[in-house]
XYZ file of C-alpha atoms in Angstrom:
605
model
C 25.810 3.803 -22.295
C 28.369 1.520 -20.654
C 28.475 -2.276 -20.428
C 26.718 -2.298 -17.043
C 23.779 -0.433 -18.568
C 23.457 -2.893 -21.443
C 23.688 -5.795 -19.004
C 20.895 -4.433 -16.789
C 18.551 -4.011 -19.749
C 19.461 -7.447 -21.143
C 18.841 -9.239 -17.839
C 15.498 -7.500 -17.444
C 14.267 -8.417 -20.937
C 15.588 -11.967 -20.729
C 13.868 -12.589 -17.391
C 10.621 -11.095 -18.671
C 10.546 -13.228 -21.821
C 11.538 -16.420 -20.009
C 8.759 -16.042 -17.433
C 6.096 -14.981 -19.908
C 5.727 -18.377 -21.599
C 4.941 -20.564 -18.544
C 2.706 -17.894 -17.011
C 0.866 -17.425 -20.296
C 0.236 -21.163 -20.590
C -0.984 -21.299 -16.991
C -3.448 -18.441 -17.588
C -4.783 -20.119 -20.740
C -5.502 -23.259 -18.726
C -7.263 -21.165 -16.087
C -9.614 -19.659 -18.671
C -10.241 -23.058 -20.238
C -11.071 -24.405 -16.755
C -8.492 -27.162 -17.053
C -7.283 -29.023 -13.998
C -4.360 -27.195 -12.386
C -2.971 -26.934 -8.867
C -4.730 -23.627 -8.186
C -8.053 -25.117 -9.274
C -7.629 -27.923 -6.797
C -6.836 -25.606 -3.891
C -9.273 -22.813 -4.626
C -12.136 -24.554 -6.455
C -14.267 -24.749 -3.317
C -13.853 -21.017 -2.736
C -14.770 -20.299 -6.352
C -17.923 -22.410 -6.147
C -18.841 -20.763 -2.852
C -18.546 -17.303 -4.404
C -20.821 -18.315 -7.267
C -23.448 -19.721 -4.894
C -23.266 -16.659 -2.669
C -23.764 -14.295 -5.610
C -26.288 -16.468 -7.469
C -24.121 -16.821 -10.566
C -24.969 -19.525 -13.091
C -21.533 -20.432 -14.393
C -22.873 -22.340 -17.411
C -24.790 -19.291 -18.654
C -23.071 -17.731 -21.638
C -23.702 -14.037 -22.338
C -24.238 -12.100 -25.527
C -21.820 -9.215 -25.881
C -24.498 -6.720 -24.784
C -25.124 -8.705 -21.570
C -21.390 -9.037 -20.978
C -20.940 -5.267 -21.373
C -23.889 -4.578 -19.090
C -22.508 -6.774 -16.316
C -19.085 -5.141 -16.688
C -20.511 -1.617 -16.426
C -22.773 -2.376 -13.457
C -19.950 -4.019 -11.527
C -17.485 -1.221 -12.218
C -19.975 1.533 -11.334
C -20.681 -0.172 -8.009
C -16.944 -0.319 -7.306
C -16.613 3.367 -8.170
C -19.387 4.278 -5.712
C -17.800 2.222 -2.927
C -14.438 3.974 -3.320
C -16.149 7.370 -3.401
C -18.095 6.541 -0.246
C -15.019 5.340 1.645
C -13.179 8.581 0.915
C -16.030 10.868 1.896
C -16.734 8.972 5.132
C -13.240 7.911 6.199
C -13.233 10.163 9.288
C -16.130 8.061 10.644
C -14.608 4.680 9.795
C -11.988 2.534 11.593
C -8.332 1.987 10.669
C -7.610 5.702 10.547
C -4.909 6.055 13.224
C -3.837 9.513 12.032
C -7.449 10.792 12.148
C -7.256 11.959 8.553
C -10.261 14.014 7.404
C -12.622 13.219 4.549
C -11.624 13.890 0.941
C -13.444 16.740 -0.809
C -16.039 15.668 -3.353
C -14.269 16.529 -6.633
C -11.011 14.879 -5.568
C -12.889 11.835 -4.231
C -14.793 11.463 -7.500
C -11.605 11.778 -9.545
C -9.867 9.133 -7.424
C -12.858 6.769 -7.522
C -13.017 7.008 -11.315
C -9.250 6.650 -11.518
C -9.081 3.374 -9.599
C -12.232 1.902 -11.151
C -10.803 2.484 -14.637
C -7.354 1.017 -13.883
C -5.836 4.484 -14.392
C -4.784 5.255 -10.803
C -4.161 8.926 -11.457
C -3.457 10.496 -8.064
C -4.018 14.156 -7.340
C -3.370 13.655 -3.626
C -0.563 12.550 -1.298
C -1.515 9.096 -0.046
C 0.134 9.281 3.369
C -1.448 12.694 4.072
C -4.908 11.938 2.665
C -6.028 8.305 2.773
C -6.733 6.190 5.854
C -5.532 2.599 6.035
C -9.106 1.378 5.453
C -9.533 3.542 2.339
C -6.186 2.368 0.975
C -7.016 -1.316 1.559
C -10.764 -1.720 1.091
C -11.066 0.952 -1.578
C -7.900 1.382 -3.590
C -6.266 -2.049 -3.218
C -9.496 -3.942 -3.905
C -10.087 -1.869 -7.026
C -6.531 -2.644 -8.129
C -7.597 -6.286 -8.318
C -11.043 -5.769 -9.808
C -10.161 -3.186 -12.460
C -7.294 -5.378 -13.651
C -9.544 -8.445 -13.701
C -12.129 -6.518 -15.734
C -9.556 -5.799 -18.437
C -8.468 -9.421 -18.515
C -12.099 -10.555 -18.795
C -12.710 -8.333 -21.843
C -9.592 -9.736 -23.502
C -10.738 -13.327 -22.930
C -14.153 -12.469 -24.374
C -12.468 -11.051 -27.499
C -10.326 -14.176 -27.865
C -13.476 -16.308 -27.715
C -14.790 -14.263 -30.624
C -11.983 -15.731 -32.726
C -12.166 -19.279 -31.359
C -15.956 -19.698 -31.479
C -18.174 -19.825 -34.540
C -21.854 -19.439 -35.360
C -22.841 -18.337 -31.852
C -23.927 -15.115 -30.184
C -22.250 -15.952 -26.829
C -18.791 -14.796 -25.706
C -18.640 -16.228 -22.182
C -19.670 -15.184 -18.680
C -18.248 -11.938 -17.266
C -18.635 -13.012 -13.644
C -16.733 -16.257 -14.218
C -13.957 -14.612 -16.226
C -13.481 -11.889 -13.618
C -13.532 -14.326 -10.705
C -10.974 -16.640 -12.269
C -8.714 -13.738 -13.221
C -8.711 -12.551 -9.613
C -8.706 -15.850 -7.749
C -6.286 -17.924 -9.808
C -3.963 -15.305 -11.321
C -3.839 -11.907 -9.614
C -4.260 -13.046 -6.014
C -1.557 -15.778 -5.922
C 0.984 -13.651 -7.798
C 0.299 -10.643 -5.560
C 0.630 -12.700 -2.391
C 3.977 -14.076 -3.542
C 5.325 -10.665 -4.550
C 4.065 -8.981 -1.375
C 5.899 -11.485 0.819
C 9.124 -10.943 -1.117
C 8.731 -7.168 -0.904
C 8.219 -7.310 2.849
C 11.470 -9.258 3.014
C 13.154 -6.399 1.162
C 11.872 -3.808 3.623
C 8.550 -2.618 2.195
C 6.331 -1.719 5.158
C 3.208 -3.719 6.049
C 1.711 -2.630 9.361
C -1.374 -1.105 11.015
C 0.716 0.901 13.493
C 0.452 4.682 13.753
C 3.033 6.810 11.980
C 6.362 6.681 13.827
C 8.144 9.731 15.225
C 11.935 9.455 15.403
C 14.699 11.773 16.573
C 16.964 13.247 13.916
C 20.692 12.563 14.105
C 21.277 16.237 13.309
C 18.754 19.027 14.013
C 17.179 20.656 10.948
C 16.988 24.460 10.890
C 14.627 26.196 8.499
C 12.851 29.519 8.006
C 9.093 29.513 8.466
C 6.999 31.115 5.698
C 5.170 34.298 6.528
C 1.407 33.702 6.891
C -1.313 36.287 6.407
C -4.513 36.667 8.439
C -6.356 34.174 6.215
C -3.721 31.499 6.732
C -2.164 31.824 3.268
C 1.542 32.175 2.495
C 2.680 35.733 1.798
C 4.264 36.108 -1.669
C 6.707 38.747 -2.905
C 6.502 40.630 -6.222
C 7.978 37.646 -8.057
C 5.418 35.273 -6.543
C 7.927 33.623 -4.196
C 7.080 32.871 -0.529
C 8.274 35.445 1.975
C 10.072 33.819 4.927
C 10.199 35.071 8.481
C 13.960 35.232 8.885
C 13.580 36.299 12.489
C 11.552 33.200 13.243
C 13.798 30.427 12.020
C 12.666 27.122 13.456
C 14.573 24.015 14.416
C 13.256 20.478 14.180
C 14.626 17.676 16.329
C 12.382 14.889 15.034
C 10.692 13.488 11.938
C 7.403 11.670 11.389
C 7.680 8.503 9.281
C 4.521 7.466 7.435
C 3.722 3.745 7.731
C 0.855 1.484 6.730
C -0.134 -1.755 4.957
C 1.845 -0.836 1.847
C 3.347 -4.110 0.569
C -0.025 -5.705 -0.176
C -1.014 -2.705 -2.294
C 2.355 -2.334 -4.014
C 2.273 -5.924 -5.266
C -1.056 -5.617 -7.063
C -0.390 -2.045 -8.171
C 2.470 -3.429 -10.287
C 1.053 -6.808 -11.334
C -2.318 -5.300 -12.264
C -0.686 -2.406 -14.156
C -2.443 -0.033 -11.771
C 0.437 2.150 -10.594
C -1.166 4.115 -7.765
C 1.344 4.574 -4.949
C 0.647 4.093 -1.247
C 2.889 7.104 -0.619
C 3.074 10.337 -2.599
C 6.562 9.607 -3.935
C 5.277 6.298 -5.346
C 8.032 3.770 -6.114
C 10.750 6.344 -5.437
C 9.757 6.106 -1.750
C 12.087 3.858 0.268
C 9.113 2.235 2.039
C 7.626 1.213 -1.317
C 10.825 0.368 -3.152
C 13.826 0.155 -0.812
C 16.441 -1.911 -2.682
C 17.765 -2.638 -6.175
C 16.170 -6.110 -5.934
C 12.750 -4.707 -5.030
C 13.157 -2.258 -7.915
C 13.911 -5.094 -10.353
C 10.989 -7.223 -9.149
C 8.494 -4.364 -9.235
C 9.656 -3.325 -12.692
C 9.405 -6.949 -13.855
C 5.887 -7.212 -12.431
C 4.743 -4.235 -14.531
C 5.158 -6.091 -17.847
C 4.912 -9.708 -16.712
C 1.180 -10.352 -17.171
C 0.834 -8.226 -20.359
C 3.714 -10.169 -21.948
C 2.361 -13.523 -20.752
C -1.104 -12.779 -22.129
C 0.369 -12.848 -25.640
C 1.120 -16.537 -25.085
C -2.331 -17.011 -23.565
C -3.797 -15.562 -26.755
C -1.797 -17.910 -28.972
C -2.761 -20.918 -26.840
C -6.488 -20.110 -26.836
C -6.725 -19.475 -30.600
C -4.847 -22.704 -31.274
C -1.747 -21.165 -32.868
C 1.095 -20.146 -30.549
C 2.815 -18.337 -33.425
C 0.096 -15.671 -33.344
C 1.023 -14.818 -29.761
C 4.720 -14.740 -30.584
C 4.091 -12.300 -33.462
C 2.267 -9.838 -31.194
C 4.863 -10.209 -28.449
C 7.689 -9.642 -30.941
C 6.054 -6.446 -32.243
C 5.624 -5.124 -28.696
C 9.172 -6.025 -27.664
C 10.838 -4.471 -30.707
C 9.140 -1.108 -30.151
C 9.869 -1.274 -26.418
C 13.587 -1.993 -26.892
C 13.974 0.713 -29.520
C 12.447 3.353 -27.233
C 14.490 2.197 -24.231
C 17.617 2.883 -26.274
C 16.387 6.393 -26.978
C 15.426 7.248 -23.405
C 18.466 5.859 -21.579
C 21.077 7.670 -23.758
C 19.026 10.893 -23.579
C 19.249 10.799 -19.785
C 22.806 9.475 -19.697
C 23.995 12.299 -21.954
C 22.789 14.810 -19.392
C 21.899 18.456 -19.768
C 24.256 20.503 -21.982
C 23.292 23.666 -20.124
C 24.725 22.194 -16.916
C 27.841 20.983 -18.727
C 28.539 24.541 -19.848
C 28.560 25.543 -16.169
C 31.258 23.015 -15.391
C 29.003 20.396 -13.776
C 30.527 16.909 -14.001
C 27.925 14.646 -15.654
C 30.269 11.848 -16.662
C 29.501 8.339 -15.416
C 32.169 6.957 -13.091
C 32.641 4.637 -10.133
C 31.584 7.504 -7.894
C 28.387 8.576 -9.684
C 25.837 7.469 -12.256
C 26.498 10.576 -14.327
C 24.045 12.108 -16.763
C 20.848 13.859 -15.773
C 20.302 12.745 -12.170
C 17.775 15.471 -11.360
C 14.649 13.867 -9.924
C 16.212 10.394 -9.784
C 17.147 8.169 -6.865
C 20.896 7.632 -6.458
C 20.267 4.007 -5.504
C 18.700 3.314 -8.922
C 20.735 5.537 -11.251
C 20.085 6.455 -14.862
C 19.427 3.052 -16.441
C 16.924 1.726 -13.908
C 15.125 5.068 -13.774
C 14.826 5.415 -17.550
C 13.985 1.720 -18.028
C 11.216 2.006 -15.427
C 9.851 5.150 -17.144
C 9.581 3.313 -20.468
C 8.106 0.165 -18.877
C 5.478 2.006 -16.844
C 4.261 4.003 -19.850
C 4.514 1.091 -22.278
C 2.173 -0.652 -19.883
C -0.880 1.144 -18.563
C 0.834 1.278 -15.183
C 1.835 4.801 -14.245
C 3.981 4.033 -11.200
C 7.257 5.951 -11.108
C 10.640 5.578 -9.427
C 11.857 8.935 -10.791
C 10.296 12.299 -11.618
C 9.375 12.275 -15.320
C 9.045 16.065 -15.163
C 12.816 16.262 -14.511
C 13.830 14.127 -17.498
C 15.486 15.799 -20.467
C 12.981 16.925 -23.127
C 13.608 13.882 -25.353
C 13.862 11.551 -22.350
C 10.472 12.776 -21.157
C 8.911 12.761 -24.624
C 9.342 9.000 -25.098
C 7.215 8.002 -22.068
C 4.590 10.539 -23.162
C 4.553 9.185 -26.723
C 4.301 5.598 -25.488
C 1.137 6.563 -23.639
C -0.181 8.311 -26.747
C 0.332 5.190 -28.882
C -2.710 3.844 -27.055
C -0.995 1.810 -24.331
C -0.628 -1.170 -26.692
C 3.132 -1.750 -26.392
C 2.446 -4.368 -23.704
C -0.218 -2.077 -22.264
C -2.467 -2.766 -19.300
C -3.390 -6.292 -18.267
C -5.918 -7.327 -20.890
C -6.468 -3.826 -22.255
C -3.033 -3.619 -23.869
C -3.436 -6.839 -25.816
C -6.990 -6.211 -26.939
C -5.823 -2.784 -28.117
C -2.999 -4.389 -30.076
C -5.403 -6.936 -31.581
C -7.542 -4.029 -32.799
C -4.452 -2.590 -34.498
C -3.858 -6.042 -36.001
C -7.361 -5.918 -37.481
C -6.529 -2.541 -39.005
C -3.243 -3.915 -40.364
C -4.896 -6.892 -42.093
C -7.620 -4.604 -43.433
C -4.990 -2.336 -44.995
C -3.221 -5.386 -46.440
C -6.527 -6.645 -47.819
C -7.144 -3.352 -49.575
C -3.738 -3.618 -51.216
C -4.584 -6.916 -52.892
C -8.316 -6.359 -53.372
C -9.430 -9.148 -51.027
C -11.676 -9.227 -47.964
C -9.227 -9.312 -45.053
C -9.124 -12.232 -42.655
C -7.629 -12.617 -39.208
C -7.442 -15.983 -37.439
C -10.044 -17.508 -39.727
C -12.606 -14.700 -39.426
C -13.466 -12.191 -42.152
C -12.888 -8.592 -41.076
C -15.767 -6.605 -42.497
C -17.376 -3.163 -42.188
C -18.729 -3.549 -38.636
C -15.383 -4.622 -37.190
C -13.615 -1.727 -38.884
C -16.210 0.768 -37.658
C -15.672 -0.405 -34.094
C -11.888 -0.380 -34.595
C -12.093 3.206 -35.827
C -14.020 4.206 -32.701
C -11.412 2.514 -30.487
C -8.485 4.204 -32.235
C -10.063 7.681 -32.456
C -11.440 8.099 -28.924
C -8.084 8.524 -27.076
C -6.663 11.187 -29.443
C -9.957 13.070 -29.295
C -9.850 13.074 -25.493
C -6.148 13.964 -25.290
C -5.970 16.703 -27.896
C -9.458 18.052 -27.216
C -8.888 18.070 -23.463
C -5.512 19.793 -23.848
C -7.082 22.463 -26.041
C -9.862 23.073 -23.496
C -7.336 23.330 -20.645
C -5.206 25.855 -22.535
C -8.162 27.969 -23.653
C -9.736 28.406 -20.217
C -8.566 30.483 -17.278
C -9.212 27.616 -14.873
C -6.977 25.338 -16.933
C -4.147 27.847 -17.291
C -4.252 28.833 -13.606
C -2.804 25.447 -12.577
C 0.235 25.614 -14.897
C 3.263 26.363 -12.728
C 5.909 26.385 -15.484
C 5.775 28.777 -18.450
C 6.382 28.067 -22.110
C 6.912 24.717 -23.806
C 7.432 22.791 -20.588
C 4.148 24.009 -19.132
C 2.423 22.895 -22.350
C 4.087 19.474 -22.022
C 2.772 19.108 -18.470
C -0.822 19.679 -19.585
C -0.426 17.427 -22.639
C 1.073 14.683 -20.473
C -1.767 14.913 -17.933
C -4.447 14.559 -20.620
C -2.451 11.817 -22.379
C -2.215 9.922 -19.091
C -5.929 10.230 -18.327
C -7.068 9.726 -21.926
C -5.140 6.455 -22.193
C -5.626 5.194 -18.605
C -1.954 5.377 -17.617
C -1.935 7.460 -14.436
C 1.614 8.823 -14.352
C 2.189 12.579 -14.349
C 4.756 15.120 -15.445
C 4.024 17.059 -12.238
C 4.466 20.826 -12.258
C 0.711 20.998 -12.840
C -1.597 21.763 -9.897
C -4.142 19.153 -10.978
C -6.018 18.590 -7.691
C -8.508 21.381 -8.394
C -12.145 21.038 -9.503
C -11.412 21.887 -13.154
C -8.805 19.175 -13.664
C -10.487 16.663 -11.344
C -13.628 16.756 -13.481
C -11.865 17.062 -16.856
C -9.433 14.216 -16.199
C -12.157 12.126 -14.562
C -14.325 12.398 -17.669
C -11.360 11.491 -19.888
C -10.613 8.402 -17.767
C -14.226 7.196 -17.867
C -14.670 7.579 -21.616
C -11.266 6.145 -22.513
C -11.867 3.019 -20.442
C -15.455 2.088 -21.193
C -15.658 3.843 -24.559
C -13.056 1.324 -25.726
C -14.201 -1.752 -23.806
C -17.725 -1.712 -25.244
C -16.624 -1.595 -28.928
C -14.112 -4.380 -28.205
C -16.935 -6.533 -26.834
C -19.038 -5.637 -29.883
C -16.216 -6.903 -32.112
C -16.050 -10.084 -30.021
C -19.780 -10.698 -30.481
C -19.610 -10.059 -34.216
C -16.659 -12.410 -34.705
C -18.203 -15.186 -32.601
C -21.284 -15.181 -34.847
C -19.208 -15.745 -37.990
C -18.186 -19.035 -39.484
C -14.558 -20.064 -39.795
C -12.892 -19.269 -43.117
C -10.239 -21.786 -44.242
C -6.792 -20.468 -45.079
C -6.454 -19.841 -48.801
C -3.777 -18.630 -51.228
C -4.867 -15.007 -50.694
C -4.784 -15.168 -46.902
C -2.208 -12.917 -45.274
C -0.091 -14.941 -42.818
C -0.324 -13.135 -39.468
C 2.351 -15.077 -37.634
C 5.354 -14.002 -39.715
C 8.040 -11.352 -39.158
C 6.566 -9.460 -42.124
C 3.226 -9.102 -40.360
C 4.941 -8.053 -37.120
C 6.663 -5.251 -39.076
C 3.358 -4.257 -40.711
C 1.733 -4.146 -37.270
C 4.518 -1.968 -35.857
C 4.224 0.450 -38.792
C 0.447 0.672 -38.286
C 0.808 1.486 -34.583
C 3.597 4.012 -35.097
C 1.935 5.753 -38.022
C -1.258 6.322 -36.046
C 0.743 7.712 -33.128
C 3.048 9.796 -35.305
C 0.372 11.326 -37.493
C -1.858 12.117 -34.529
C 0.484 13.472 -31.895
C 3.686 14.720 -33.539
C 2.271 18.258 -34.069
C 1.431 18.482 -30.364
C 4.802 17.037 -29.357
C 6.488 19.644 -31.568
C 4.929 22.382 -29.433
C 6.176 20.794 -26.224
C 9.209 18.517 -25.772
C 10.649 18.956 -29.277
C 10.811 22.741 -29.118
C 12.048 22.464 -25.518
C 14.897 20.214 -26.679
C 15.879 22.735 -29.363
C 15.735 25.517 -26.807
C 17.969 23.547 -24.429
C 20.547 22.905 -27.147
C 20.494 26.551 -28.223
C 21.365 27.694 -24.694
C 23.970 25.041 -23.961
């Protein structure tokens, strides 16, 4: 990697860390209902929403009530998105007259956006009307993100409160997350993105004349309307019927407003099929930097919010340091893997050296305007967070370059992770770390003044075990059934990696894909939809149970046997705990996919 590459990574990390502190403090004041500028401007709207919905803001909820409200609200959102898709041909703001979405795809998408996964088995510009994109997908981008933030705040209250069975009010936490945090940040980013060239319009798709005509051969079609394939399974073209195109249709739409919250809310679902590689979603190096910054901004800032709310800022710094160290280490694996290129191409005489004329390395599936560093850095950021947006094709990365994003997802999306969900996942790992340390010295473990006992560890075990069960179990089911194998387009280790990545993405609520897998079929729509549902709410409910248990406990004073959880030593212990769980669980599966593919690539170089 050259000096320019190091500089790009350094500027990104420096900007992220500098912005995280003031934003984290601001969010803490929002949740404590302190007087801030946003409160002054939007307080009347907040009160109006509570009156309209009949919400008693002073009513604290037990964790069971909090979980019930969360589930009811999210199920209603899921049903709305499903209904919009299946009725969009009858609804307004559909200038291209796009038809309804079939039921299995609509259900998969509704689950995906309700769970903050944003897995997309469809091409947005060819499938979704403007109304569906705005009222369904964009709204859920806000609400699913706010739900994760609300659960995190409830867990933090479990540490800060004592001798009570109440952990707050879900409706208030969700409203404040949306109104005072997500909405202002999204509005600001959307305006900047429009200035960079991201489209925001209700006009019909535009048809423009090409500067040079495009000549192509039309595929041969049989009587049923299907492409005719030869003995090797390749499409047969009608060479005598070559066609020439003089124009191109450019997809438009209200994209900027959705792109802003898709990044800030760690949602990731693209307005267009090419996601953030599309020039109308991400046209310039500046838009690329801002969108990439937005992916990790709130997750990083929430570490400071955590420290502020528990009354010890050092606790937030320790968690942020653990996340950042793992992130940086994996960036410096992914970028060199892609910069080194493909040895098989080098043996053919292909120039993969970086120079003033080219980015060098493995540029397959990457945008020339972003190059190796920004493509690989984005891949690590989007999978470290529960985001899933892409500005390059992960399927085209080198085996090791593609393995790192996959492994980051498999770690449980806790290296920054989704807004709210990433930090509460990391706090669960912190509970495991202090429990292990307590066993070493024969003392009941404590974390932030609360004893960590059998119930908390049972819930932590459920949280840690559910994603691997979904990922590995789902992959096994897909590879053992004809319906699962029928969608694999690439043979061997790479085809295995594509299935493993898809289940990892769904089972950890990421949403990115390796591609190469025909996933928009009933089998995968239902399998991945089930994985997304269980991995979201199967983790949220135990987290809320932990919050309720901790809130009911008294505060334990710090003693000589208390493990300090704000030190570099604890940050290292936390990192080891996270990595060991990921390594022990997924390395055998990774050995069957990207690792053996890397060895195969080197053997044929």
